[in-house]
mmCIF file of C-alpha atoms in Angstrom:
data_model
loop_
_atom_site.group_PDB
_atom_site.id
_atom_site.type_symbol
_atom_site.label_atom_id
_atom_site.label_comp_id
_atom_site.label_asym_id
_atom_site.label_seq_id
_atom_site.Cartn_x
_atom_site.Cartn_y
_atom_site.Cartn_z
ATOM 1 C CA ASN A 1 86.729 113.216 97.371
ATOM 2 C CA ALA A 2 89.640 114.856 96.878
ATOM 3 C CA GLY A 3 92.792 112.920 95.953
ATOM 4 C CA VAL A 4 96.088 112.955 97.474
ATOM 5 C CA MET A 5 97.804 116.353 97.236
ATOM 6 C CA GLN A 6 101.283 117.239 97.219
ATOM 7 C CA ASN A 7 102.805 120.522 97.403
ATOM 8 C CA PRO A 8 104.618 122.454 95.924
ATOM 9 C CA ARG A 9 104.458 120.537 92.514
ATOM 10 C CA HIS A 10 108.173 122.101 91.443
ATOM 11 C CA LEU A 11 110.731 123.124 93.914
ATOM 12 C CA VAL A 12 114.053 124.627 93.021
ATOM 13 C CA ARG A 13 116.645 124.631 95.701
ATOM 14 C CA ARG A 14 120.468 125.553 95.535
ATOM 15 C CA ARG A 15 122.999 123.242 97.196
ATOM 16 C CA GLY A 16 123.032 123.281 100.848
ATOM 17 C CA GLN A 17 119.434 124.528 101.442
ATOM 18 C CA GLU A 18 116.494 122.673 102.795
ATOM 19 C CA ALA A 19 113.630 121.154 100.911
ATOM 20 C CA ARG A 20 110.405 120.578 102.513
ATOM 21 C CA LEU A 21 107.746 118.277 100.701
ATOM 22 C CA ARG A 22 104.216 118.133 101.770
ATOM 23 C CA CYS A 23 101.504 115.466 101.289
ATOM 24 C CA SER A 24 98.160 115.386 102.201
ATOM 25 C CA PRO A 25 96.599 111.933 102.112
ATOM 26 C CA MET A 26 93.136 111.253 100.858
ATOM 27 C CA LYS A 27 90.403 111.666 103.432
ATOM 28 C CA GLY A 28 89.930 108.749 105.527
ATOM 29 C CA HIS A 29 93.505 106.992 104.714
ATOM 30 C CA SER A 30 95.906 106.985 107.623
ATOM 31 C CA HIS A 31 98.805 105.215 105.975
ATOM 32 C CA VAL A 32 101.413 107.471 103.939
ATOM 33 C CA TYR A 33 104.136 106.374 101.777
ATOM 34 C CA TRP A 34 106.986 108.168 100.065
ATOM 35 C CA TYR A 35 108.625 107.207 96.814
ATOM 36 C CA ARG A 36 111.470 108.686 94.815
ATOM 37 C CA GLN A 37 111.731 108.605 91.136
ATOM 38 C CA LEU A 38 115.044 109.311 89.641
ATOM 39 C CA PRO A 39 115.404 109.997 85.787
ATOM 40 C CA GLU A 40 114.810 107.001 83.666
ATOM 41 C CA GLU A 41 114.138 104.879 86.787
ATOM 42 C CA GLY A 42 111.287 103.361 88.383
ATOM 43 C CA LEU A 43 109.922 104.321 91.835
ATOM 44 C CA LYS A 44 111.749 103.546 94.838
ATOM 45 C CA PHE A 45 110.309 103.234 98.429
ATOM 46 C CA MET A 46 111.622 105.676 100.974
ATOM 47 C CA VAL A 47 109.500 105.557 104.126
ATOM 48 C CA TYR A 48 106.108 104.289 105.328
ATOM 49 C CA LEU A 49 104.325 106.250 107.985
ATOM 50 C CA GLN A 50 101.145 106.091 109.999
ATOM 51 C CA LYS A 51 99.803 109.032 112.115
ATOM 52 C CA GLU A 52 102.624 109.990 114.434
ATOM 53 C CA ASN A 53 104.710 106.707 113.533
ATOM 54 C CA ILE A 54 107.399 105.714 111.318
ATOM 55 C CA ILE A 55 106.752 102.170 110.396
ATOM 56 C CA ASP A 56 109.321 101.500 107.719
ATOM 57 C CA GLU A 57 112.228 103.768 106.771
ATOM 58 C CA SER A 58 114.256 101.234 105.126
ATOM 59 C CA GLY A 59 114.522 103.150 101.897
ATOM 60 C CA MET A 60 115.639 106.473 103.450
ATOM 61 C CA PRO A 61 119.158 107.735 103.012
ATOM 62 C CA LYS A 62 120.690 107.615 106.589
ATOM 63 C CA GLU A 63 121.562 111.272 106.463
ATOM 64 C CA ARG A 64 120.020 114.462 105.592
ATOM 65 C CA PHE A 65 116.419 112.816 104.977
ATOM 66 C CA SER A 66 113.707 112.586 107.484
ATOM 67 C CA ALA A 67 109.822 112.103 107.301
ATOM 68 C CA GLU A 68 107.098 112.708 109.597
ATOM 69 C CA PHE A 69 103.263 112.324 109.770
ATOM 70 C CA PRO A 70 102.061 114.430 112.576
ATOM 71 C CA LYS A 71 98.522 113.948 114.450
ATOM 72 C CA GLU A 72 97.175 117.066 112.598
ATOM 73 C CA GLY A 73 98.488 118.230 109.271
ATOM 74 C CA PRO A 74 100.058 116.887 106.378
ATOM 75 C CA SER A 75 102.888 114.519 105.768
ATOM 76 C CA ILE A 76 106.432 116.204 105.630
ATOM 77 C CA LEU A 77 109.482 114.816 103.710
ATOM 78 C CA ARG A 78 112.339 116.952 104.665
ATOM 79 C CA ILE A 79 115.892 117.149 103.094
ATOM 80 C CA GLN A 80 118.563 119.084 104.487
ATOM 81 C CA GLN A 81 121.531 120.447 102.696
ATOM 82 C CA VAL A 82 120.456 119.254 99.449
ATOM 83 C CA VAL A 83 122.824 118.005 96.799
ATOM 84 C CA ARG A 84 122.602 117.804 93.050
ATOM 85 C CA GLY A 85 121.922 113.845 93.534
ATOM 86 C CA ASP A 86 118.566 114.654 95.322
ATOM 87 C CA SER A 87 117.129 116.313 92.240
ATOM 88 C CA ALA A 88 114.225 113.814 91.392
ATOM 89 C CA ALA A 89 110.465 113.308 91.503
ATOM 90 C CA TYR A 90 109.087 112.760 95.001
ATOM 91 C CA PHE A 91 105.733 110.849 95.139
ATOM 92 C CA CYS A 92 103.404 110.475 98.058
ATOM 93 C CA ALA A 93 100.838 107.752 98.258
ATOM 94 C CA SER A 94 98.347 107.156 100.682
ATOM 95 C CA SER A 95 96.019 103.979 101.580
ATOM 96 C CA PRO A 96 93.322 103.219 104.099
ATOM 97 C CA GLN A 97 94.048 101.094 107.080
ATOM 98 C CA ALA A 98 92.776 97.969 106.076
ATOM 99 C CA VAL A 99 93.826 97.505 102.465
ATOM 100 C CA THR A 100 97.579 98.861 102.582
ATOM 101 C CA TYR A 101 98.028 97.492 98.992
ATOM 102 C CA GLU A 102 95.647 99.870 97.630
ATOM 103 C CA GLN A 103 97.812 103.038 97.144
ATOM 104 C CA TYR A 104 96.780 106.263 95.660
ATOM 105 C CA PHE A 105 99.413 108.371 94.213
ATOM 106 C CA GLY A 106 99.688 112.243 94.361
ATOM 107 C CA PRO A 107 100.932 114.247 91.359
ATOM 108 C CA GLY A 108 104.633 114.398 92.877
ATOM 109 C CA THR A 109 106.983 117.198 93.586
ATOM 110 C CA ARG A 110 109.871 117.718 91.215
ATOM 111 C CA LEU A 111 112.841 118.830 93.006
ATOM 112 C CA THR A 112 115.702 120.580 91.175
ATOM 113 C CA VAL A 113 118.941 121.205 92.933
ATOM 114 C CA THR A 114 121.025 123.876 91.220
ATOM 115 C CA GLY B 1 114.850 89.689 97.678
ATOM 116 C CA ASN B 2 111.743 91.004 95.990
ATOM 117 C CA SER B 3 111.920 92.535 92.450
ATOM 118 C CA VAL B 4 110.300 93.335 89.202
ATOM 119 C CA THR B 5 111.575 93.111 85.876
ATOM 120 C CA GLN B 6 109.813 94.640 82.846
ATOM 121 C CA MET B 7 110.556 94.799 79.335
ATOM 122 C CA GLU B 8 112.850 97.822 78.304
ATOM 123 C CA GLY B 9 111.443 100.552 76.156
ATOM 124 C CA PRO B 10 110.566 102.556 74.563
ATOM 125 C CA VAL B 11 107.687 101.002 72.652
ATOM 126 C CA THR B 12 106.328 102.699 69.551
ATOM 127 C CA LEU B 13 103.170 101.566 67.772
ATOM 128 C CA SER B 14 100.523 102.699 65.439
ATOM 129 C CA GLU B 15 97.007 103.224 66.698
ATOM 130 C CA GLU B 16 94.903 99.987 66.782
ATOM 131 C CA ALA B 17 98.074 97.931 67.104
ATOM 132 C CA PHE B 18 98.307 94.996 69.569
ATOM 133 C CA LEU B 19 100.262 95.836 72.658
ATOM 134 C CA THR B 20 102.116 93.529 75.131
ATOM 135 C CA ILE B 21 104.430 94.702 77.941
ATOM 136 C CA ASN B 22 106.103 91.820 79.600
ATOM 137 C CA CYS B 23 106.572 91.626 83.392
ATOM 138 C CA THR B 24 108.171 89.040 85.562
ATOM 139 C CA TYR B 25 108.782 89.007 89.331
ATOM 140 C CA THR B 26 110.675 87.499 92.049
ATOM 141 C CA ALA B 27 109.179 87.477 95.475
ATOM 142 C CA THR B 28 109.652 85.455 98.612
ATOM 143 C CA GLY B 29 106.013 84.884 99.081
ATOM 144 C CA TYR B 30 102.748 85.334 97.180
ATOM 145 C CA PRO B 31 102.467 88.920 95.979
ATOM 146 C CA SER B 32 99.754 91.090 94.728
ATOM 147 C CA LEU B 33 100.498 92.292 91.223
ATOM 148 C CA PHE B 34 99.548 95.554 89.724
ATOM 149 C CA TRP B 35 100.071 97.817 86.639
ATOM 150 C CA TYR B 36 100.386 101.642 87.109
ATOM 151 C CA VAL B 37 100.306 104.186 84.294
ATOM 152 C CA GLN B 38 102.063 107.582 84.478
ATOM 153 C CA TYR B 39 100.845 110.286 81.845
ATOM 154 C CA PRO B 40 103.412 112.980 81.314
ATOM 155 C CA GLY B 41 103.880 115.449 84.239
ATOM 156 C CA GLU B 42 101.493 113.460 86.436
ATOM 157 C CA GLY B 43 101.597 110.851 89.171
ATOM 158 C CA LEU B 44 100.928 107.214 88.994
ATOM 159 C CA GLN B 45 97.253 106.061 88.486
ATOM 160 C CA LEU B 46 96.382 102.380 89.118
ATOM 161 C CA LEU B 47 95.600 100.513 86.075
ATOM 162 C CA LEU B 48 94.717 97.121 87.159
ATOM 163 C CA LYS B 49 95.709 94.590 89.678
ATOM 164 C CA ALA B 50 95.266 90.852 90.623
ATOM 165 C CA THR B 51 95.810 89.616 94.203
ATOM 166 C CA LYS B 52 96.128 85.746 93.603
ATOM 167 C CA ALA B 53 97.219 83.219 91.042
ATOM 168 C CA ASP B 54 95.040 83.024 87.823
ATOM 169 C CA ASP B 55 93.421 86.263 88.606
ATOM 170 C CA LYS B 56 92.769 88.532 85.571
ATOM 171 C CA GLY B 57 92.833 92.189 86.187
ATOM 172 C CA SER B 58 91.144 94.580 83.491
ATOM 173 C CA ASN B 59 90.482 98.108 82.938
ATOM 174 C CA LYS B 60 90.053 100.457 79.899
ATOM 175 C CA GLY B 61 90.730 97.515 77.480
ATOM 176 C CA PHE B 62 93.858 96.594 79.362
ATOM 177 C CA GLU B 63 94.250 93.003 80.851
ATOM 178 C CA ALA B 64 96.923 91.222 82.629
ATOM 179 C CA THR B 65 96.879 87.612 84.181
ATOM 180 C CA TYR B 66 98.502 86.753 87.251
ATOM 181 C CA ARG B 67 100.787 83.498 86.103
ATOM 182 C CA LYS B 68 102.547 81.852 89.222
ATOM 183 C CA GLU B 69 104.102 79.251 87.312
ATOM 184 C CA THR B 70 105.843 81.609 85.336
ATOM 185 C CA THR B 71 105.992 84.212 87.721
ATOM 186 C CA SER B 72 104.365 86.713 85.357
ATOM 187 C CA PHE B 73 102.032 89.490 84.842
ATOM 188 C CA HIS B 74 102.040 90.624 81.318
ATOM 189 C CA LEU B 75 100.003 93.668 80.238
ATOM 190 C CA GLU B 76 98.034 93.335 76.992
ATOM 191 C CA LYS B 77 95.682 95.610 74.931
ATOM 192 C CA GLY B 78 94.115 94.454 71.806
ATOM 193 C CA SER B 79 93.956 97.799 69.974
ATOM 194 C CA VAL B 80 95.945 100.708 71.277
ATOM 195 C CA GLN B 81 94.878 104.607 71.132
ATOM 196 C CA VAL B 82 96.928 107.455 70.729
ATOM 197 C CA SER B 83 95.758 108.440 74.381
ATOM 198 C CA ASP B 84 97.467 105.344 75.678
ATOM 199 C CA SER B 85 100.831 106.843 75.085
ATOM 200 C CA ALA B 86 102.270 106.932 78.660
ATOM 201 C CA VAL B 87 104.999 105.147 80.876
ATOM 202 C CA TYR B 88 103.716 101.777 82.429
ATOM 203 C CA PHE B 89 104.940 100.586 85.628
ATOM 204 C CA CYS B 90 104.637 96.878 86.933
ATOM 205 C CA ALA B 91 104.664 96.218 90.654
ATOM 206 C CA LEU B 92 104.289 93.856 93.371
ATOM 207 C CA PHE B 93 103.330 94.343 97.204
ATOM 208 C CA LEU B 94 103.977 91.821 99.939
ATOM 209 C CA SER B 95 102.178 92.369 103.220
ATOM 210 C CA ARG B 96 104.089 91.974 106.507
ATOM 211 C CA GLY B 97 102.147 88.671 106.864
ATOM 212 C CA GLN B 98 103.409 87.458 103.519
ATOM 213 C CA GLY B 99 107.062 88.105 104.502
ATOM 214 C CA GLY B 100 107.207 91.671 102.873
ATOM 215 C CA SER B 101 106.771 95.094 104.416
ATOM 216 C CA GLU B 102 103.849 96.914 103.054
ATOM 217 C CA LYS B 103 105.516 98.717 100.239
ATOM 218 C CA LEU B 104 105.092 98.596 96.548
ATOM 219 C CA VAL B 105 108.321 97.350 94.441
ATOM 220 C CA PHE B 106 108.273 98.716 91.091
ATOM 221 C CA GLY B 107 109.780 97.741 87.763
ATOM 222 C CA LYS B 108 111.628 100.415 85.745
ATOM 223 C CA GLY B 109 108.797 101.296 83.532
ATOM 224 C CA THR B 110 108.119 101.117 79.873
ATOM 225 C CA LYS B 111 107.407 103.992 77.813
ATOM 226 C CA LEU B 112 104.621 103.649 75.133
ATOM 227 C CA THR B 113 104.218 106.120 72.359
ATOM 228 C CA VAL B 114 101.263 105.555 70.053
ATOM 229 C CA ASN B 115 101.307 107.125 66.864
ATOM 230 C CA PRO B 116 98.193 108.237 64.767
#
């Protein structure tokens, strides 16, 4: 059973470009969470999605950030017009429907904005 | 609000030493508690968990006991190995039914280095 997959593992963008981060949950998992880890910090919750629904986006910056989890395909975290402060590791986690506290993490995407 | 405080690192130990990493929490309800481990360049792996007071989580020689009276979940290991070098995160989870929002709340992490 493959784990949570994220790609790309490393992403370099210039200021003003768009960054797209992908997450494929574990097989059978219908809940996806995105977290951001800034240098020397713990992980901060960004958004919680189920298929075709955003359940909680209270941790998402109000501008430039969006997330989706379509009926088919991976979950996407999109950052428009990136700035240096967006440089971080972005982790995706997934959980089965019945046990949302059992969250399994992917390896992360390390975004560097130059 | 809900928060987790864990001891500041870094922590440096010799192989076979005893490890304690302190973790305390503040929560509006009765959370589930977790320890995650992050090896260099990797994502987080669940190390152990406890879902109610007095539960003890254990895995790979690590243990932590959910202490409701002191709102703590300290991580311990009797004899660390070089391969235990990693960053350790304490976290809590409150479901919507418990007044939370189905997300993990993490401490800042404690970096452990074990020397041979």
